[in-house]
XYZ file of C-alpha atoms in Angstrom:
658
model
C -15.272 10.590 -40.030
C -18.097 9.477 -37.706
C -20.511 7.472 -39.734
C -24.510 6.703 -38.573
C -25.716 3.167 -38.329
C -27.998 1.152 -36.181
C -26.524 -1.246 -33.526
C -27.654 -4.642 -33.258
C -27.554 -6.830 -30.121
C -29.431 -8.984 -27.796
C -29.936 -11.753 -30.233
C -30.223 -9.586 -33.206
C -33.262 -7.383 -31.403
C -32.624 -3.741 -32.566
C -31.655 -1.990 -29.346
C -29.835 1.460 -29.894
C -29.006 3.662 -32.339
C -26.522 6.720 -32.610
C -28.377 8.678 -35.112
C -31.691 9.421 -36.650
C -34.113 6.776 -37.681
C -32.777 4.892 -41.030
C -35.652 6.493 -43.089
C -34.800 9.792 -42.213
C -31.692 11.294 -44.645
C -29.437 13.564 -42.291
C -29.704 17.192 -43.723
C -26.929 19.288 -44.462
C -25.271 21.329 -41.922
C -26.704 24.790 -41.224
C -25.191 27.782 -39.150
C -26.923 30.655 -37.592
C -24.421 33.636 -36.210
C -26.561 35.724 -33.469
C -25.089 38.531 -31.726
C -24.245 36.450 -28.263
C -24.322 32.581 -29.995
C -23.653 30.539 -32.591
C -25.883 27.841 -33.430
C -24.656 25.098 -35.533
C -27.268 22.279 -36.481
C -27.035 19.396 -38.758
C -30.699 17.939 -37.781
C -29.339 15.254 -35.490
C -27.379 17.429 -33.073
C -27.503 21.346 -32.425
C -24.471 23.000 -30.626
C -24.671 26.365 -29.526
C -21.355 28.364 -28.784
C -21.167 32.195 -27.135
C -20.203 34.569 -29.613
C -17.248 35.257 -29.569
C -15.911 33.433 -26.181
C -16.468 29.937 -27.881
C -18.139 28.434 -24.723
C -20.352 25.378 -25.226
C -23.573 26.961 -23.969
C -26.219 24.141 -25.234
C -26.056 20.828 -26.681
C -29.606 19.802 -28.019
C -29.994 16.141 -28.902
C -32.919 13.446 -29.501
C -35.616 15.836 -28.035
C -33.632 16.864 -24.998
C -33.406 20.700 -25.013
C -29.751 21.019 -23.411
C -27.439 17.855 -21.891
C -25.116 20.582 -20.411
C -25.810 21.847 -17.015
C -28.538 24.618 -17.425
C -28.011 25.193 -13.499
C -24.501 26.493 -14.198
C -23.388 29.675 -15.800
C -22.930 29.566 -19.510
C -18.928 29.891 -18.796
C -19.127 26.644 -16.669
C -20.621 24.043 -18.988
C -18.530 23.139 -21.826
C -15.110 25.223 -22.139
C -10.994 25.082 -22.922
C -9.172 26.091 -20.081
C -5.400 26.362 -19.231
C -3.589 26.588 -15.884
C -0.479 28.712 -16.411
C 2.782 30.198 -14.341
C 5.011 32.950 -15.077
C 7.385 34.851 -12.568
C 5.002 36.874 -11.006
C 2.103 34.291 -10.951
C 1.672 30.479 -10.001
C -1.285 28.089 -10.818
C -3.551 30.747 -12.569
C -6.457 28.721 -13.654
C -8.053 30.572 -16.878
C -11.063 29.755 -18.773
C -10.394 30.417 -22.274
C -12.600 32.822 -23.921
C -12.339 34.095 -27.415
C -12.523 37.510 -28.419
C -12.866 37.020 -32.460
C -15.383 34.903 -33.902
C -15.185 33.785 -37.551
C -16.515 30.993 -40.102
C -13.787 28.942 -41.595
C -15.302 26.302 -43.725
C -19.289 26.130 -44.344
C -20.973 23.902 -46.776
C -23.759 20.971 -46.788
C -21.340 18.356 -45.752
C -19.534 20.427 -42.687
C -19.086 23.358 -40.813
C -16.287 24.778 -39.120
C -15.485 27.699 -36.754
C -12.858 29.498 -35.218
C -12.652 31.229 -31.627
C -9.516 33.326 -31.529
C -7.772 35.300 -28.417
C -4.683 36.954 -29.934
C -1.755 37.967 -27.128
C 0.201 41.306 -27.136
C 2.660 42.986 -24.279
C -0.397 44.783 -22.951
C -1.989 41.759 -21.496
C 1.326 40.641 -19.728
C 0.458 39.122 -16.382
C -3.231 39.217 -17.053
C -3.232 36.176 -19.735
C -1.162 33.599 -20.753
C 1.106 34.572 -23.478
C -0.243 32.555 -26.119
C -2.429 32.873 -29.290
C -5.132 30.839 -29.092
C -7.683 29.212 -31.636
C -10.262 27.107 -30.680
C -12.159 25.344 -33.350
C -15.629 23.614 -33.748
C -16.585 21.125 -36.316
C -19.835 19.734 -36.831
C -20.419 17.208 -40.119
C -23.173 16.199 -41.972
C -25.259 12.617 -40.607
C -23.028 12.527 -37.200
C -24.555 12.796 -33.920
C -21.493 14.891 -32.457
C -19.154 17.279 -32.531
C -15.117 17.955 -32.801
C -13.076 20.529 -31.110
C -9.312 21.196 -31.520
C -6.899 24.126 -30.420
C -3.821 25.772 -32.013
C -1.713 27.509 -29.267
C 1.345 29.805 -30.372
C 4.114 31.125 -28.429
C 5.878 33.539 -30.461
C 9.443 34.490 -30.503
C 10.470 36.965 -27.981
C 7.465 36.789 -25.574
C 7.566 36.517 -21.695
C 8.801 32.825 -20.232
C 6.046 30.820 -19.197
C 4.819 27.262 -18.063
C 1.759 25.262 -18.375
C 0.645 22.986 -15.878
C -2.600 21.931 -17.256
C -4.263 22.394 -20.431
C -7.944 20.646 -21.235
C -11.421 20.493 -22.458
C -14.175 20.107 -19.365
C -17.690 19.109 -20.341
C -20.461 19.823 -17.044
C -23.273 17.777 -18.055
C -26.880 18.026 -16.530
C -26.944 16.115 -13.004
C -30.883 15.416 -13.051
C -30.088 13.005 -16.063
C -26.527 12.014 -16.265
C -25.697 9.732 -13.243
C -24.202 6.551 -14.871
C -20.520 6.670 -16.105
C -18.664 4.431 -17.991
C -14.985 4.205 -18.911
C -14.035 0.544 -19.337
C -15.986 -2.538 -19.620
C -14.957 -3.217 -15.971
C -15.221 0.359 -14.749
C -18.430 1.972 -14.888
C -21.193 2.490 -12.297
C -24.138 4.830 -11.008
C -22.299 7.665 -9.541
C -22.792 10.318 -6.571
C -24.463 13.524 -7.489
C -22.497 16.716 -6.717
C -24.642 17.545 -3.933
C -23.247 14.668 -2.334
C -20.064 16.365 -1.815
C -21.399 19.553 -0.156
C -20.804 19.903 3.553
C -23.698 17.798 5.243
C -23.467 15.010 2.891
C -20.051 14.150 2.966
C -16.755 14.124 5.384
C -13.506 15.251 4.087
C -10.557 12.703 4.119
C -6.873 13.371 3.833
C -6.967 15.673 0.890
C -10.184 18.015 -0.850
C -10.874 15.142 -3.597
C -11.295 12.246 -1.698
C -14.835 12.694 0.610
C -16.478 9.561 2.640
C -20.505 9.832 1.480
C -22.002 10.092 4.943
C -25.668 11.391 3.788
C -25.565 10.795 -0.190
C -29.081 11.369 -2.138
C -29.056 8.021 -3.080
C -28.906 5.876 0.239
C -27.035 3.100 -1.669
C -23.785 5.015 -1.881
C -23.897 5.815 1.886
C -20.382 4.842 3.643
C -18.308 5.239 0.103
C -15.539 7.014 -0.956
C -15.582 9.591 -3.976
C -12.284 10.522 -5.241
C -12.054 11.847 -8.880
C -8.576 10.099 -9.018
C -9.834 6.914 -8.495
C -11.134 7.004 -12.268
C -7.379 8.225 -14.157
C -6.517 6.228 -16.659
C -3.174 5.396 -18.719
C -3.309 7.629 -21.927
C -2.674 4.184 -23.923
C -5.907 3.030 -22.654
C -7.763 6.335 -22.858
C -9.811 6.234 -25.593
C -13.443 6.818 -24.638
C -15.167 7.792 -21.091
C -18.240 9.372 -20.551
C -21.943 9.222 -19.109
C -25.541 7.613 -19.772
C -28.886 9.298 -18.835
C -31.428 6.547 -18.439
C -34.330 8.690 -19.045
C -34.506 9.576 -21.535
C -31.354 6.786 -22.711
C -28.861 8.923 -23.745
C -24.918 8.737 -24.046
C -22.358 11.552 -23.950
C -18.854 10.111 -24.797
C -15.701 12.005 -25.112
C -13.563 10.243 -27.747
C -10.060 10.807 -28.181
C -8.850 8.720 -31.369
C -5.054 9.531 -31.402
C -2.581 10.112 -28.470
C 0.222 12.331 -30.258
C -0.756 15.610 -29.232
C -1.008 14.536 -25.521
C 2.237 14.414 -23.225
C 4.424 12.179 -21.508
C 3.806 8.654 -23.754
C 1.365 6.024 -23.639
C 2.000 5.431 -19.927
C 1.164 9.142 -18.512
C -1.786 8.739 -16.443
C -4.864 11.296 -16.747
C -8.202 12.064 -15.536
C -11.120 10.769 -17.313
C -14.529 11.453 -16.014
C -15.846 12.200 -12.654
C -18.618 13.301 -10.417
C -20.217 16.679 -11.865
C -21.130 14.896 -14.108
C -17.837 15.952 -15.481
C -15.942 14.653 -18.513
C -12.373 15.889 -19.201
C -10.794 15.539 -22.491
C -7.104 15.855 -20.953
C -4.258 17.335 -23.520
C -1.368 18.311 -21.096
C -0.868 17.866 -17.024
C 1.326 17.418 -14.209
C -0.601 14.561 -12.467
C 1.094 11.507 -11.623
C 4.321 13.379 -13.027
C 5.031 16.791 -11.078
C 6.832 19.157 -12.437
C 9.007 17.408 -14.943
C 5.750 17.349 -17.025
C 4.850 21.289 -17.208
C 6.659 22.212 -20.101
C 8.929 25.522 -19.630
C 9.036 28.081 -22.399
C 12.129 30.073 -21.875
C 14.058 32.967 -23.529
C 11.094 33.855 -25.894
C 11.902 30.701 -27.316
C 8.725 29.955 -30.306
C 6.382 27.007 -29.887
C 2.844 26.249 -31.525
C 1.154 22.917 -31.137
C -2.403 21.534 -32.233
C -4.511 19.778 -29.443
C -6.935 17.702 -31.124
C -9.472 16.856 -32.382
C -11.187 15.033 -30.144
C -14.710 13.851 -30.785
C -17.945 14.586 -28.609
C -20.420 11.441 -29.227
C -24.085 11.700 -28.658
C -25.987 8.423 -28.820
C -29.711 6.902 -27.781
C -31.516 3.970 -27.430
C -34.224 3.852 -29.731
C -36.675 1.514 -27.762
C -35.589 2.248 -24.467
C -34.240 -1.003 -23.857
C -30.834 -1.770 -21.552
C -29.146 1.606 -21.696
C -25.659 0.350 -20.862
C -25.748 -1.195 -24.765
C -24.982 2.941 -25.298
C -21.413 1.887 -23.786
C -20.644 -0.784 -26.597
C -22.069 1.620 -29.293
C -19.733 4.289 -27.891
C -16.711 1.678 -28.179
C -17.979 0.851 -31.931
C -17.774 4.520 -32.940
C -14.198 4.837 -31.096
C -12.743 2.220 -33.638
C -14.553 3.886 -36.217
C -13.194 7.669 -35.186
C -9.347 5.745 -34.676
C -9.604 4.525 -38.305
C -10.670 7.736 -39.904
C -7.215 8.962 -38.286
C -6.127 11.682 -39.036
C -9.125 13.469 -39.897
C -9.291 14.891 -43.276
C -12.133 17.717 -42.586
C -9.991 19.957 -40.259
C -9.523 23.146 -42.211
C -6.327 24.314 -40.298
C -2.877 24.050 -42.194
C -1.531 23.469 -38.812
C -3.273 20.020 -38.760
C -1.557 17.731 -41.072
C -3.558 15.479 -43.245
C -2.551 11.668 -43.732
C -1.126 12.766 -47.139
C 1.596 15.151 -45.739
C 2.469 12.451 -42.733
C 5.075 9.699 -43.091
C 5.944 6.296 -41.452
C 8.380 4.202 -39.479
C 9.188 0.530 -39.707
C 11.485 -1.877 -38.435
C 11.894 -4.685 -36.250
C 13.210 -4.451 -32.365
C 15.435 -7.274 -30.699
C 16.769 -7.604 -27.368
C 20.331 -8.491 -26.281
C 20.598 -10.465 -23.178
C 23.405 -13.013 -22.829
C 22.669 -14.342 -19.396
C 18.890 -15.091 -20.726
C 19.693 -16.168 -24.274
C 22.628 -16.718 -26.208
C 20.393 -15.009 -29.228
C 19.035 -11.882 -29.676
C 15.358 -12.479 -28.263
C 12.421 -10.501 -30.393
C 11.178 -7.624 -28.645
C 7.610 -9.199 -28.168
C 4.899 -6.516 -27.187
C 7.702 -3.490 -26.885
C 6.566 -0.158 -26.783
C 8.333 1.656 -29.486
C 7.459 5.792 -30.140
C 9.047 8.658 -31.778
C 9.369 11.677 -29.758
C 11.305 15.173 -29.891
C 15.118 14.487 -29.782
C 16.168 13.856 -26.390
C 18.118 11.543 -23.662
C 17.258 7.882 -23.533
C 14.383 7.625 -21.518
C 13.345 11.413 -22.028
C 10.091 10.817 -23.966
C 8.148 10.271 -20.536
C 8.935 13.620 -19.500
C 8.639 15.267 -23.153
C 5.766 17.851 -22.866
C 6.334 20.163 -25.890
C 6.266 18.086 -29.300
C 4.102 15.291 -30.683
C 4.602 11.560 -29.850
C 3.903 8.944 -32.149
C 3.557 4.988 -30.497
C 2.957 1.662 -31.423
C 3.355 -2.078 -29.654
C 5.584 -4.277 -31.385
C 4.182 -7.679 -32.281
C 5.360 -11.198 -30.879
C 8.469 -10.667 -33.149
C 9.416 -7.734 -32.541
C 7.998 -6.016 -35.715
C 6.682 -2.422 -35.262
C 5.047 0.025 -37.562
C 4.342 3.334 -36.743
C 1.759 5.265 -38.876
C 0.613 8.680 -39.323
C 3.709 10.414 -38.315
C 3.446 14.434 -38.641
C 6.800 15.759 -40.521
C 9.712 16.747 -38.429
C 12.861 15.138 -36.941
C 12.302 12.837 -33.874
C 14.399 10.047 -31.512
C 13.009 6.388 -31.724
C 12.707 5.479 -28.057
C 11.457 2.058 -26.905
C 11.187 -0.066 -23.628
C 10.231 -3.901 -23.815
C 8.107 -5.773 -20.797
C 10.155 -7.845 -19.124
C 13.302 -5.963 -19.319
C 14.703 -3.130 -17.313
C 16.051 0.117 -19.180
C 14.964 2.097 -22.216
C 16.434 1.667 -25.808
C 16.930 4.889 -27.778
C 18.164 4.963 -31.750
C 21.123 7.432 -31.493
C 20.476 8.636 -35.272
C 17.446 11.474 -35.502
C 14.944 10.497 -37.710
C 13.381 13.140 -40.107
C 9.870 12.370 -41.292
C 8.950 14.158 -44.695
C 5.570 14.202 -46.463
C 4.703 10.664 -47.747
C 7.793 9.223 -46.653
C 8.019 5.747 -45.182
C 11.200 5.185 -43.535
C 12.443 1.418 -42.603
C 15.196 1.475 -39.736
C 15.686 -2.344 -40.247
C 16.687 -4.688 -37.438
C 17.636 -2.726 -34.245
C 19.233 -4.395 -30.820
C 18.405 -2.759 -27.429
C 21.316 -4.072 -25.194
C 19.377 -4.534 -21.899
C 21.169 -3.358 -18.903
C 22.927 -6.348 -17.589
C 26.737 -7.318 -15.885
C 26.510 -10.374 -14.659
C 23.854 -13.324 -13.943
C 20.637 -13.043 -12.035
C 21.493 -14.087 -8.210
C 17.838 -13.413 -7.474
C 14.884 -10.839 -8.218
C 11.969 -9.501 -6.809
C 9.061 -8.486 -8.913
C 8.416 -7.927 -13.096
C 9.827 -5.521 -15.098
C 6.847 -3.646 -16.314
C 6.826 -0.416 -15.011
C 4.304 -1.134 -12.625
C 3.853 -1.964 -9.048
C 0.697 -4.137 -9.720
C 2.359 -7.478 -9.277
C 3.012 -6.885 -5.448
C 0.645 -7.155 -2.310
C -2.127 -5.037 -2.487
C -4.002 -5.072 0.551
C -8.333 -4.703 0.845
C -9.308 -1.128 1.765
C -10.394 -0.420 5.270
C -14.119 -1.162 5.471
C -14.734 2.270 6.139
C -13.274 3.749 3.285
C -14.269 1.298 0.194
C -15.480 2.319 -3.384
C -17.622 -0.844 -4.288
C -16.747 -0.660 -7.792
C -12.912 -1.874 -6.968
C -14.151 -4.749 -4.759
C -12.892 -7.940 -6.650
C -11.758 -5.873 -9.229
C -8.364 -6.074 -10.751
C -7.607 -2.310 -10.332
C -7.950 -2.913 -6.314
C -5.065 -0.280 -5.991
C -7.375 2.147 -6.768
C -9.057 2.003 -3.507
C -8.828 4.948 -1.079
C -6.398 4.849 2.157
C -4.229 1.894 1.468
C -1.131 3.809 2.401
C -2.474 3.229 5.943
C -2.673 -0.284 5.408
C 1.113 -0.934 5.605
C 1.578 0.274 9.212
C -1.769 -2.101 10.220
C -0.244 -5.023 8.764
C 3.148 -4.386 10.062
C 2.438 -2.930 13.308
C 5.537 -3.384 14.934
C 8.283 -3.862 12.840
C 9.052 -3.037 9.147
C 8.708 -5.597 6.069
C 11.243 -8.374 5.799
C 11.509 -10.147 2.597
C 13.828 -13.577 2.544
C 14.526 -14.676 -0.855
C 13.951 -18.326 -2.108
C 11.109 -18.245 0.972
C 8.943 -15.067 0.485
C 6.492 -14.492 -2.394
C 6.612 -10.919 -3.726
C 2.567 -11.020 -4.826
C 2.204 -11.825 -0.926
C 4.759 -10.862 1.182
C 6.021 -7.466 -0.644
C 3.653 -4.376 0.328
C 2.873 -2.409 -2.847
C 4.382 0.877 -1.547
C 7.431 1.780 0.563
C 5.576 4.641 2.822
C 5.998 6.168 5.931
C 4.713 5.089 9.253
C 2.485 7.291 11.476
C 3.759 7.753 14.843
C 1.456 8.386 17.877
C 1.912 12.274 17.717
C 0.656 12.077 14.037
C 4.134 12.854 12.604
C 5.782 10.204 10.676
C 9.079 7.888 10.513
C 10.653 6.240 7.893
C 10.021 2.518 7.353
C 13.145 0.508 7.024
C 12.942 -2.652 4.483
C 15.182 -5.600 4.540
C 15.860 -8.046 1.918
C 17.498 -11.482 3.349
C 19.600 -13.609 0.742
C 22.165 -16.211 1.183
C 25.704 -16.304 -0.999
C 27.709 -19.372 -0.641
C 30.662 -17.614 -1.829
C 31.782 -14.025 -2.158
C 34.355 -13.566 -5.075
C 36.659 -11.223 -3.816
C 37.827 -7.793 -5.458
C 34.805 -8.336 -7.603
C 31.961 -5.973 -8.562
C 28.287 -6.994 -7.861
C 25.404 -5.162 -9.270
C 21.910 -4.257 -7.578
C 19.601 -2.972 -10.283
C 16.395 -1.029 -8.585
C 13.796 0.075 -11.075
C 11.048 2.415 -9.394
C 7.502 2.820 -10.822
C 6.853 5.829 -8.695
C 8.669 8.605 -6.303
C 7.032 11.075 -4.223
C 9.573 13.543 -2.975
C 11.358 10.429 -1.772
C 15.218 9.273 -0.924
C 15.771 5.790 -1.119
C 18.766 4.623 0.877
C 20.405 1.378 0.399
C 23.008 -0.300 3.145
C 24.555 -3.482 3.164
C 24.602 -5.688 6.096
C 24.870 -2.574 8.426
C 21.506 -0.491 9.134
C 23.409 1.973 11.361
C 25.610 2.988 8.945
C 25.534 6.961 9.007
C 26.218 7.282 5.345
C 24.334 4.767 2.906
C 25.976 2.747 0.218
C 23.870 4.133 -2.158
C 20.986 7.036 -2.334
C 18.725 8.827 -4.807
C 18.528 11.872 -3.038
C 15.402 13.583 -3.124
C 13.285 12.329 -6.395
C 9.718 12.628 -7.630
C 6.319 14.788 -7.536
C 4.111 12.186 -9.015
C 1.909 11.553 -6.030
C 0.599 8.298 -7.163
C 0.223 7.209 -3.678
C -2.345 9.141 -2.910
C -3.612 9.360 -6.361
C -4.531 5.872 -6.471
C -2.275 5.059 -9.227
C 0.078 2.041 -9.527
C 2.738 4.011 -10.936
C 4.194 7.432 -11.922
C 7.171 8.192 -13.680
C 9.941 5.042 -14.080
C 13.239 5.433 -12.514
C 16.242 2.961 -12.838
C 19.562 2.935 -10.891
C 22.350 0.661 -11.152
C 24.153 0.357 -7.962
C 27.710 -0.875 -8.137
C 28.109 -3.338 -5.070
C 31.724 -3.657 -4.063
C 32.467 -7.351 -2.435
C 33.257 -6.045 0.292
C 29.894 -5.239 1.157
C 28.718 -8.543 1.141
C 29.557 -11.563 3.520
C 29.464 -15.555 2.938
C 25.999 -16.763 4.245
C 23.349 -14.768 5.140
C 22.926 -10.783 3.772
C 20.964 -8.413 4.068
C 20.304 -5.329 2.147
C 18.497 -2.343 4.022
C 16.256 -0.306 1.959
C 15.199 3.037 3.560
C 12.574 5.846 2.310
C 13.944 8.453 4.481
C 11.778 11.470 3.619
C 8.858 12.035 6.301
C 6.911 14.903 6.164
C 3.959 13.502 4.957
C 2.277 9.929 4.615
C 2.550 10.179 0.792
C 5.978 10.330 0.646
C 6.980 7.086 -0.547
C 8.051 5.097 -3.659
C 6.502 1.980 -5.678
C 9.103 -0.317 -6.805
C 9.085 -2.100 -10.043
C 11.892 -4.961 -10.070
C 15.264 -5.189 -8.174
C 17.655 -7.549 -9.497
C 20.847 -8.732 -7.981
C 23.576 -9.995 -10.181
C 26.540 -11.621 -9.643
C 29.908 -10.864 -10.941
C 30.490 -11.220 -14.312
C 31.523 -14.569 -15.930
C 33.762 -15.145 -18.959
C 32.541 -17.082 -22.085
């Protein structure tokens, strides 16, 4: 639970505090129910919710009467929303409004309220076929509030799918102009007015604009795009905004990933110009339709999203307001250590004593690397609904629980909800996915030790050569500087330089006359392998395929033997990768992926989307003694954003005996 404390910094000087002055004991939590509003007050923060809609219309804190954007309509301030589809509707955006209000729990220590919207057949085609219960909690002594939601689809109800669901908060633009989401990802942001006609120029898609006449002249010539502030869920714990006058922070803290979809590498939006901050639970971003859950044949489904914590803090003496970010990180650790919370009233949110855990040790077997099994150092090990190997990254209906193994491969997954799971894993430095074939059933209070597990990494023969690092990202490849006309200054000399706008256009500028050629033994993938295999623009504004070459030498070719080409992709967007050996004109490629991918990571500045692994049998007759050339063609060419990102490529020789 949120605890209030003073934060000492700057050589011991008292610089910022998150709660009341130390001589003011927090009062009990009070609730006032009016005709149109519900007001919950603990003496530090006052939360106002519309009745019975359950929209956050006001947050009063530290002398500011409302942190929410008072210029917006009340239902466009703080709200839960969902995007859904059914047989007759596509992409329906729905701000979820309750129809019935109730007080779930009330005492001096905390108040929990519920806003429900129940579905019945008369609403078919009008509202998403879900019972939805939105909850809000204020606890004693806390400078924030919690919110969580319970979604339920009853058996026999209509088929539908979900494109996105989240909580959004829109803050006052006259106060919140500094955004922070990481130590090295924070800055003064443009105003929402800067995205209006006359102040900007739209770029290749509506989300990206060039600031031509911003209110803050320092920002002139910069690109603003909300996707530049996306983040992997494993790193997406806290983000938000700072007001300098008065010095106040507003933060969205997500203490657990268990209710998010797609696993630890799923990317989501965080905060962006608005000033807007989001708690994303489910989305197709950086994945496409694979991460839109589809409910068919009237199946039953129920899931709890959250709780997430909306945290406010303030500077006591007006010194460096950015210290509020440091305090927010401290509070995030407190929230994570308090998970699962003990105070939510819903029986659908399992408490710590109702949950279980799984532990064990993961080893990697690759006899061409080491004769002994290798500790799976820093492996990602997780539990998700039973499915195929690697299915966790497309799983979007259940809960997931992940941990990272230590240097010896030991892992411990705590606070697992009761239910049946498969155990999945992947290991940085090795291609492929691990799955424990035995289904694990978690009961309340049960600690399951699975012992030593061995992941047999994909491998047939010795490595002849490889390109890249098998880490499910294209970050190690060559990422160019942006066009000087399309710069976000935050990412200049930044490790995440791939978040700059328009990098896909740089390929044709770097390779104006011919496509990329990579020579094994001479080329350096950090310099000579472009991070994205994109299309090339023609003079008539159409696009054509780019064919990359990998040149390598073979002293001998083992006749009647099978070589292996492993191609791991970090992203794909409406793409088809064709592979040809030593004959670029071959009408029918030796291998094709077929049409794959909808992650749009190239356009949305993500260095990865979903992971794909292809293990290609290479006949010895395709190879020659001396110089060989592999031709890689991405042949789908309707758009500049159709392309792939490679994670890792490895050529293996035939298996050796012994």
